[in-house]
CSV table of C-alpha atoms in Angstrom, one decimal:
chain,number,residue,atom,x,y,z
A,1,UNK,CA,-10.4,-51.5,16.5
A,2,UNK,CA,-12.7,-49.0,17.6
A,3,UNK,CA,-15.8,-48.4,15.0
A,4,UNK,CA,-18.2,-45.3,14.7
A,5,UNK,CA,-20.5,-44.7,17.6
A,6,UNK,CA,-18.3,-46.6,20.0
A,7,UNK,CA,-17.9,-45.0,23.2
A,8,UNK,CA,-13.3,-44.1,24.2
A,9,UNK,CA,-11.8,-41.8,26.1
A,10,UNK,CA,-9.2,-39.2,25.5
A,11,UNK,CA,-6.2,-37.4,27.9
A,12,UNK,CA,-5.1,-33.8,28.2
A,13,UNK,CA,-4.3,-31.6,30.2
A,14,UNK,CA,-4.2,-34.2,32.9
A,15,UNK,CA,-7.5,-35.3,32.9
A,16,UNK,CA,-9.6,-38.5,31.1
A,17,UNK,CA,-12.3,-36.8,28.8
A,18,UNK,CA,-15.3,-39.3,27.7
A,19,UNK,CA,-15.8,-39.7,23.6
A,20,UNK,CA,-17.8,-41.0,20.9
A,21,UNK,CA,-15.8,-42.5,18.0
A,22,UNK,CA,-17.7,-40.3,15.0
A,23,UNK,CA,-15.5,-41.1,12.2
A,24,UNK,CA,-12.8,-43.7,11.1
A,25,UNK,CA,-10.8,-42.8,8.1
A,26,UNK,CA,-7.9,-44.8,6.8
A,27,UNK,CA,-5.1,-41.7,8.1
A,28,UNK,CA,-7.3,-40.5,11.1
A,29,UNK,CA,-9.9,-40.5,13.3
A,30,UNK,CA,-12.5,-38.0,14.4
A,31,UNK,CA,-14.5,-38.5,18.3
A,32,UNK,CA,-16.6,-35.6,19.3
A,33,UNK,CA,-15.8,-35.2,23.6
A,34,UNK,CA,-18.8,-34.5,25.3
A,35,UNK,CA,-18.1,-31.1,25.9
A,36,UNK,CA,-19.1,-31.1,22.4
A,37,UNK,CA,-15.9,-30.5,20.4
A,38,UNK,CA,-14.0,-32.7,18.4
A,39,UNK,CA,-10.6,-34.9,18.8
A,40,UNK,CA,-8.8,-36.0,15.7
A,41,UNK,CA,-6.3,-38.3,16.2
A,42,UNK,CA,-3.6,-40.1,14.1
A,43,UNK,CA,-4.7,-43.4,13.4
A,44,UNK,CA,-1.8,-46.4,14.4
A,45,UNK,CA,-3.5,-48.9,12.0
A,46,UNK,CA,-5.5,-49.3,9.3
A,47,UNK,CA,-6.6,-52.9,8.6
A,48,UNK,CA,-7.2,-52.3,4.9
A,49,UNK,CA,-3.5,-51.2,4.7
A,50,UNK,CA,-1.9,-52.7,7.5
A,51,UNK,CA,1.7,-52.8,6.7
A,52,UNK,CA,1.4,-49.3,5.2
A,53,UNK,CA,0.2,-47.5,8.2
A,54,UNK,CA,1.9,-49.8,10.9
A,55,UNK,CA,5.5,-48.8,9.4
A,56,UNK,CA,7.1,-47.2,12.5
A,57,UNK,CA,8.5,-44.7,10.2
A,58,UNK,CA,4.9,-43.9,8.6
A,59,UNK,CA,3.4,-43.3,11.9
A,60,UNK,CA,6.2,-40.6,13.6
A,61,UNK,CA,6.0,-39.0,10.1
A,62,UNK,CA,2.1,-38.6,10.8
A,63,UNK,CA,2.6,-38.1,14.1
A,64,UNK,CA,5.2,-35.1,13.6
A,65,UNK,CA,2.8,-33.9,10.9
A,66,UNK,CA,0.0,-33.5,13.9
A,67,UNK,CA,2.0,-31.9,16.5
A,68,UNK,CA,2.9,-29.5,13.8
A,69,UNK,CA,-0.6,-28.4,12.7
A,70,UNK,CA,-1.5,-28.3,16.4
A,71,UNK,CA,1.5,-26.0,17.2
A,72,UNK,CA,1.0,-24.1,14.1
A,73,UNK,CA,-3.0,-23.3,14.9
A,74,UNK,CA,-2.7,-22.6,18.4
A,75,UNK,CA,-1.2,-19.5,17.5
A,76,UNK,CA,-3.1,-18.4,14.9
A,77,UNK,CA,-6.5,-15.8,15.6
A,78,UNK,CA,-7.4,-15.2,11.9
A,79,UNK,CA,-10.6,-16.3,11.9
A,80,UNK,CA,-10.5,-18.3,8.9
A,81,UNK,CA,-8.4,-21.2,10.8
A,82,UNK,CA,-9.5,-23.5,12.4
A,83,UNK,CA,-9.2,-23.0,16.7
A,84,UNK,CA,-7.0,-25.7,18.2
A,85,UNK,CA,-6.9,-26.7,21.6
A,86,UNK,CA,-4.9,-28.9,23.9
A,87,UNK,CA,-2.8,-32.1,22.4
A,88,UNK,CA,-4.0,-35.6,23.8
A,89,UNK,CA,-3.7,-38.9,23.5
A,90,UNK,CA,-6.3,-41.7,23.0
A,91,UNK,CA,-7.2,-45.3,24.5
A,92,UNK,CA,-4.7,-47.0,22.3
A,93,UNK,CA,-1.9,-44.6,22.7
A,94,UNK,CA,-3.3,-42.3,19.2
A,95,UNK,CA,-1.9,-38.7,19.5
A,96,UNK,CA,-3.4,-35.3,18.4
A,97,UNK,CA,-5.2,-32.8,19.6
A,98,UNK,CA,-8.6,-30.7,20.4
A,99,UNK,CA,-10.4,-28.8,18.1
A,100,UNK,CA,-13.9,-26.7,17.3
A,101,UNK,CA,-17.0,-28.3,16.4
A,102,UNK,CA,-17.7,-26.9,13.4
A,103,UNK,CA,-20.9,-27.2,11.0
A,104,UNK,CA,-20.5,-28.9,7.0
A,105,UNK,CA,-23.1,-28.0,4.1
A,106,UNK,CA,-23.4,-30.7,1.3
A,107,UNK,CA,-23.0,-30.8,-2.1
A,108,UNK,CA,-25.3,-32.7,-3.3
A,109,UNK,CA,-29.3,-32.8,-5.9
A,110,UNK,CA,-31.5,-30.7,-4.5
A,111,UNK,CA,-28.8,-29.3,-2.1
A,112,UNK,CA,-30.6,-26.4,0.1
A,113,UNK,CA,-29.2,-23.0,-0.6
A,114,UNK,CA,-25.0,-23.0,0.5
A,115,UNK,CA,-25.6,-19.9,3.7
A,116,UNK,CA,-23.1,-17.9,1.7
A,117,UNK,CA,-24.5,-17.7,-1.9
A,118,UNK,CA,-27.4,-15.9,-0.1
A,119,UNK,CA,-25.7,-12.8,-1.8
A,120,UNK,CA,-22.9,-11.5,-3.4
A,121,UNK,CA,-21.7,-9.7,-0.2
A,122,UNK,CA,-21.8,-13.2,1.7
A,123,UNK,CA,-20.0,-14.8,-1.0
A,124,UNK,CA,-17.6,-12.3,-1.6
A,125,UNK,CA,-16.9,-11.8,2.0
A,126,UNK,CA,-16.8,-15.6,2.8
A,127,UNK,CA,-13.5,-15.2,-0.2
A,128,UNK,CA,-12.0,-12.3,1.8
A,129,UNK,CA,-11.7,-14.8,4.9
A,130,UNK,CA,-10.8,-17.9,3.4
A,131,UNK,CA,-8.1,-16.0,1.1
A,132,UNK,CA,-6.6,-14.1,4.3
A,133,UNK,CA,-6.3,-17.0,6.0
A,134,UNK,CA,-4.7,-19.1,2.9
A,135,UNK,CA,-1.8,-15.9,3.4
A,136,UNK,CA,-1.4,-16.4,6.7
A,137,UNK,CA,-0.3,-20.0,5.8
A,138,UNK,CA,1.2,-18.4,2.1
A,139,UNK,CA,3.5,-15.7,4.5
A,140,UNK,CA,4.3,-19.2,6.7
A,141,UNK,CA,6.1,-20.1,3.5
A,142,UNK,CA,3.8,-23.2,3.7
A,143,UNK,CA,0.9,-24.2,1.2
A,144,UNK,CA,-2.0,-25.8,2.6
A,145,UNK,CA,-2.1,-28.6,-0.4
A,146,UNK,CA,-5.7,-29.7,0.5
A,147,UNK,CA,-8.2,-27.3,0.1
A,148,UNK,CA,-11.7,-28.6,-1.1
A,149,UNK,CA,-15.1,-28.4,-0.2
A,150,UNK,CA,-14.5,-31.1,2.4
A,151,UNK,CA,-11.8,-28.9,4.1
A,152,UNK,CA,-14.0,-25.8,4.5
A,153,UNK,CA,-16.9,-25.7,7.0
A,154,UNK,CA,-18.9,-23.2,8.9
A,155,UNK,CA,-18.6,-21.3,12.1
A,156,UNK,CA,-22.1,-19.1,11.8
A,157,UNK,CA,-21.2,-17.4,7.9
A,158,UNK,CA,-17.9,-17.6,8.5
A,159,UNK,CA,-16.0,-20.1,6.4
A,160,UNK,CA,-13.5,-21.8,8.1
A,161,UNK,CA,-10.2,-24.0,6.5
A,162,UNK,CA,-9.7,-26.8,7.9
A,163,UNK,CA,-7.5,-30.2,7.8
A,164,UNK,CA,-3.5,-28.8,7.4
A,165,UNK,CA,-1.9,-32.5,7.1
A,166,UNK,CA,-1.4,-32.3,3.8
A,167,UNK,CA,0.9,-28.9,4.1
A,168,UNK,CA,4.0,-29.2,2.4
A,169,UNK,CA,6.7,-25.7,2.1
A,170,UNK,CA,6.5,-23.7,-0.8
A,171,UNK,CA,8.5,-25.6,-3.7
A,172,UNK,CA,8.0,-28.9,-2.1
A,173,UNK,CA,5.8,-31.2,-3.9
A,174,UNK,CA,2.4,-32.3,-3.0
A,175,UNK,CA,3.9,-35.9,-1.1
A,176,UNK,CA,4.7,-37.4,1.8
A,177,UNK,CA,7.9,-36.8,0.5
A,178,UNK,CA,7.9,-33.7,-0.7
A,179,UNK,CA,11.3,-33.3,-1.0
A,180,UNK,CA,11.4,-35.7,-4.0
A,181,UNK,CA,10.5,-35.2,-7.3
A,182,UNK,CA,9.0,-39.1,-8.3
A,183,UNK,CA,6.6,-40.9,-6.5
A,184,UNK,CA,2.9,-40.4,-5.5
A,185,UNK,CA,0.9,-37.3,-5.3
A,186,UNK,CA,-1.3,-36.5,-2.1
A,187,UNK,CA,-4.0,-35.0,-3.7
A,188,UNK,CA,-8.1,-35.1,-3.9
A,189,UNK,CA,-8.2,-35.5,-7.7
A,190,UNK,CA,-11.6,-33.4,-8.7
A,191,UNK,CA,-9.7,-30.7,-6.4
A,192,UNK,CA,-6.4,-29.6,-7.2
A,193,UNK,CA,-4.5,-27.7,-8.9
A,194,UNK,CA,-2.1,-28.4,-12.3
A,195,UNK,CA,0.8,-28.3,-9.8
A,196,UNK,CA,-1.1,-30.9,-8.2
A,197,UNK,CA,-1.5,-33.0,-10.7
A,198,UNK,CA,1.5,-32.8,-13.2
A,199,UNK,CA,3.8,-33.0,-9.7
A,200,UNK,CA,5.1,-29.9,-10.3
A,201,UNK,CA,6.9,-27.6,-7.0
A,202,UNK,CA,3.7,-26.0,-5.1
A,203,UNK,CA,3.3,-22.5,-5.0
A,204,UNK,CA,1.2,-20.4,-3.2
A,205,UNK,CA,-1.2,-19.7,-6.5
A,206,UNK,CA,-1.8,-23.4,-6.3
A,207,UNK,CA,-4.1,-23.6,-3.1
A,208,UNK,CA,-5.4,-20.2,-5.0
A,209,UNK,CA,-6.3,-22.3,-8.2
A,210,UNK,CA,-7.9,-24.9,-5.0
A,211,UNK,CA,-10.2,-22.6,-3.5
A,212,UNK,CA,-11.8,-21.0,-6.8
A,213,UNK,CA,-12.9,-24.2,-7.4
A,214,UNK,CA,-14.5,-25.2,-3.6
A,215,UNK,CA,-16.1,-21.9,-3.9
A,216,UNK,CA,-16.9,-22.6,-7.6
A,217,UNK,CA,-18.6,-26.0,-6.1
A,218,UNK,CA,-20.9,-23.7,-3.7
A,219,UNK,CA,-22.7,-21.9,-6.3
A,220,UNK,CA,-22.8,-25.2,-9.1
A,221,UNK,CA,-23.5,-28.1,-6.8
A,222,UNK,CA,-20.1,-30.1,-8.5
A,223,UNK,CA,-17.5,-31.1,-6.3
A,224,UNK,CA,-14.4,-29.7,-8.3
A,225,UNK,CA,-14.4,-30.5,-11.5
A,226,UNK,CA,-16.5,-33.8,-11.1
A,227,UNK,CA,-19.9,-34.3,-13.1
A,228,UNK,CA,-23.3,-35.9,-12.0
A,229,UNK,CA,-23.6,-37.9,-14.8
A,230,UNK,CA,-20.7,-40.4,-13.8
A,231,UNK,CA,-18.1,-38.7,-16.7
A,232,UNK,CA,-15.6,-37.4,-14.5
A,233,UNK,CA,-15.9,-39.1,-11.7
A,234,UNK,CA,-12.3,-41.5,-12.4
A,235,UNK,CA,-9.4,-40.7,-10.7
A,236,UNK,CA,-7.7,-39.8,-13.8
A,237,UNK,CA,-9.8,-38.5,-16.0
A,238,UNK,CA,-10.5,-35.4,-13.1
A,239,UNK,CA,-6.7,-35.6,-12.7
A,240,UNK,CA,-6.3,-34.8,-16.3
A,241,UNK,CA,-8.8,-32.2,-16.1
A,242,UNK,CA,-7.1,-30.5,-13.8
A,243,UNK,CA,-3.6,-31.1,-15.3
A,244,UNK,CA,-5.0,-29.0,-18.0
A,245,UNK,CA,-7.0,-25.9,-16.3
A,246,UNK,CA,-10.5,-27.2,-17.5
A,247,UNK,CA,-13.0,-26.4,-15.7
A,248,UNK,CA,-16.3,-28.4,-17.3
A,249,UNK,CA,-18.9,-26.1,-15.5
A,250,UNK,CA,-18.4,-22.9,-17.0
A,251,UNK,CA,-22.0,-22.7,-18.4
A,252,UNK,CA,-23.5,-23.4,-15.6
A,253,UNK,CA,-21.2,-20.9,-13.3
A,254,UNK,CA,-22.3,-18.4,-16.2
A,255,UNK,CA,-25.9,-18.4,-15.8
A,256,UNK,CA,-25.4,-18.1,-11.9
A,257,UNK,CA,-22.5,-16.1,-11.1
A,258,UNK,CA,-23.7,-12.9,-13.7
A,259,UNK,CA,-21.7,-10.1,-12.3
A,260,UNK,CA,-19.0,-9.6,-15.0
A,261,UNK,CA,-16.6,-8.7,-12.8
A,262,UNK,CA,-16.8,-11.5,-10.0
A,263,UNK,CA,-16.4,-13.4,-12.9
A,264,UNK,CA,-13.0,-11.5,-14.5
A,265,UNK,CA,-12.1,-12.8,-10.8
A,266,UNK,CA,-12.6,-16.6,-10.6
A,267,UNK,CA,-11.3,-17.0,-14.6
A,268,UNK,CA,-8.6,-15.4,-13.3
A,269,UNK,CA,-8.0,-18.2,-10.5
A,270,UNK,CA,-9.2,-21.1,-12.2
A,271,UNK,CA,-7.2,-21.4,-15.5
A,272,UNK,CA,-4.1,-22.9,-16.6
A,273,UNK,CA,-1.2,-20.5,-16.7
A,274,UNK,CA,2.0,-19.9,-14.9
A,275,UNK,CA,1.4,-16.2,-14.0
A,276,UNK,CA,-1.5,-17.3,-12.6
A,277,UNK,CA,-3.3,-14.4,-10.6
A,278,UNK,CA,-4.4,-13.8,-7.7
A,279,UNK,CA,-1.1,-15.2,-6.9
A,280,UNK,CA,-1.8,-16.4,-3.0
A,281,UNK,CA,-4.4,-15.8,-0.3
A,282,UNK,CA,-3.5,-12.0,0.3
A,283,UNK,CA,-3.7,-11.3,-2.8
A,284,UNK,CA,-6.9,-12.9,-3.8
A,285,UNK,CA,-8.7,-11.6,-0.3
A,286,UNK,CA,-7.8,-7.9,-1.5
A,287,UNK,CA,-9.7,-8.6,-4.8
A,288,UNK,CA,-12.8,-9.9,-3.0
A,289,UNK,CA,-12.9,-7.1,-0.8
A,290,UNK,CA,-12.1,-4.2,-4.4
A,291,UNK,CA,-14.7,-6.1,-5.3
A,292,UNK,CA,-16.9,-5.0,-1.9
A,293,UNK,CA,-16.1,-2.0,-1.9
A,294,UNK,CA,-17.3,-1.4,-5.4
A,295,UNK,CA,-20.2,-3.1,-6.3
A,296,UNK,CA,-23.2,-1.7,-6.3
A,297,UNK,CA,-25.5,-2.8,-3.8
A,298,UNK,CA,-28.3,-4.0,-5.7
A,299,UNK,CA,-25.8,-6.4,-7.1
A,300,UNK,CA,-24.1,-7.2,-3.4
A,301,UNK,CA,-27.6,-8.2,-1.7
A,302,UNK,CA,-28.2,-10.0,-4.8
A,303,UNK,CA,-28.9,-14.1,-4.3
A,304,UNK,CA,-26.2,-16.1,-6.4
A,305,UNK,CA,-28.7,-19.4,-6.3
A,306,UNK,CA,-32.6,-19.3,-6.2
A,307,UNK,CA,-34.3,-21.4,-3.8
A,308,UNK,CA,-35.8,-24.4,-4.9
A,309,UNK,CA,-33.3,-24.2,-8.7
A,310,UNK,CA,-33.8,-27.1,-10.0
A,311,UNK,CA,-30.2,-27.3,-11.8
A,312,UNK,CA,-28.8,-28.4,-8.0
A,313,UNK,CA,-25.5,-30.8,-9.3
A,314,UNK,CA,-24.7,-34.2,-7.3
A,315,UNK,CA,-21.2,-34.6,-6.6
A,316,UNK,CA,-19.5,-37.6,-6.1
A,317,UNK,CA,-20.3,-40.5,-3.3
A,318,UNK,CA,-17.1,-40.0,-1.8
A,319,UNK,CA,-18.0,-36.1,-1.2
A,320,UNK,CA,-21.1,-36.9,1.2
A,321,UNK,CA,-19.8,-36.2,4.3
A,322,UNK,CA,-20.7,-35.0,7.9
A,323,UNK,CA,-18.9,-32.1,9.8
A,324,UNK,CA,-16.8,-34.0,12.2
A,325,UNK,CA,-15.7,-36.3,8.7
A,326,UNK,CA,-14.7,-33.0,7.0
A,327,UNK,CA,-12.1,-32.5,9.9
């Protein structure tokens, strides 16, 4: 098996391209190509869970999802969606695709100011872009089902949504078997919607809920509903918070996101309500755009997080990842 730092290669468009292994994940392998782009390949074996991963049916499902993702994204031009290039095959027969290089922003204690919190304008513009990106997906009849701080990277100051392999159709369940109403869910427990956590059919508002948690993480430094003091790190605890629609960091949000109109938007998004508003990505983007058009310039130009803010938080260790790993 390859390991991080090793040299390898992929083939695509009838040519071989040199690459370096950046990250090995349970389901995927991320390579950095010699031309600066990245490749995401479906792993054909997992030494920690060999029986499940080597099951030919599971491999076929993973490969099918990878092909569907690359086919969908290659047709899209929205700036908030990952730019995907050619399909490739790895040295050991792994299949995947090449995509653009993006930048991540680590959420950690003493973190540098997130670029999109430098002003309310940048923050809301980020909401317009990400809401619109989700809107493209929602209008196609699907939900992303894994909107987290991991899966929003940066192209300059433009936030980009990545990692669509957990996507399911609206009305299906967040699971590797999306048509079954029982069994394991597939979710990032500290940043998931009530529908994820209670195994209910997914809807467009489920993605918007997770987008709200993601954008609030830029402000608080906490990953979703997780805490820095150890409370909430457990899978069951954070899943319970999401299932109950309980967001534990409102005091910190209110201290930093001081504008009541912006606070109202995120309170509408992150709450337990079957009629949550906004109902889809496009509606969230419209709400953000309306704030951009109506808030005074003095507010829009104001920074959300002051430099050297001592209350920056630290999320679970699992969230300390680089740009390539988040792909």
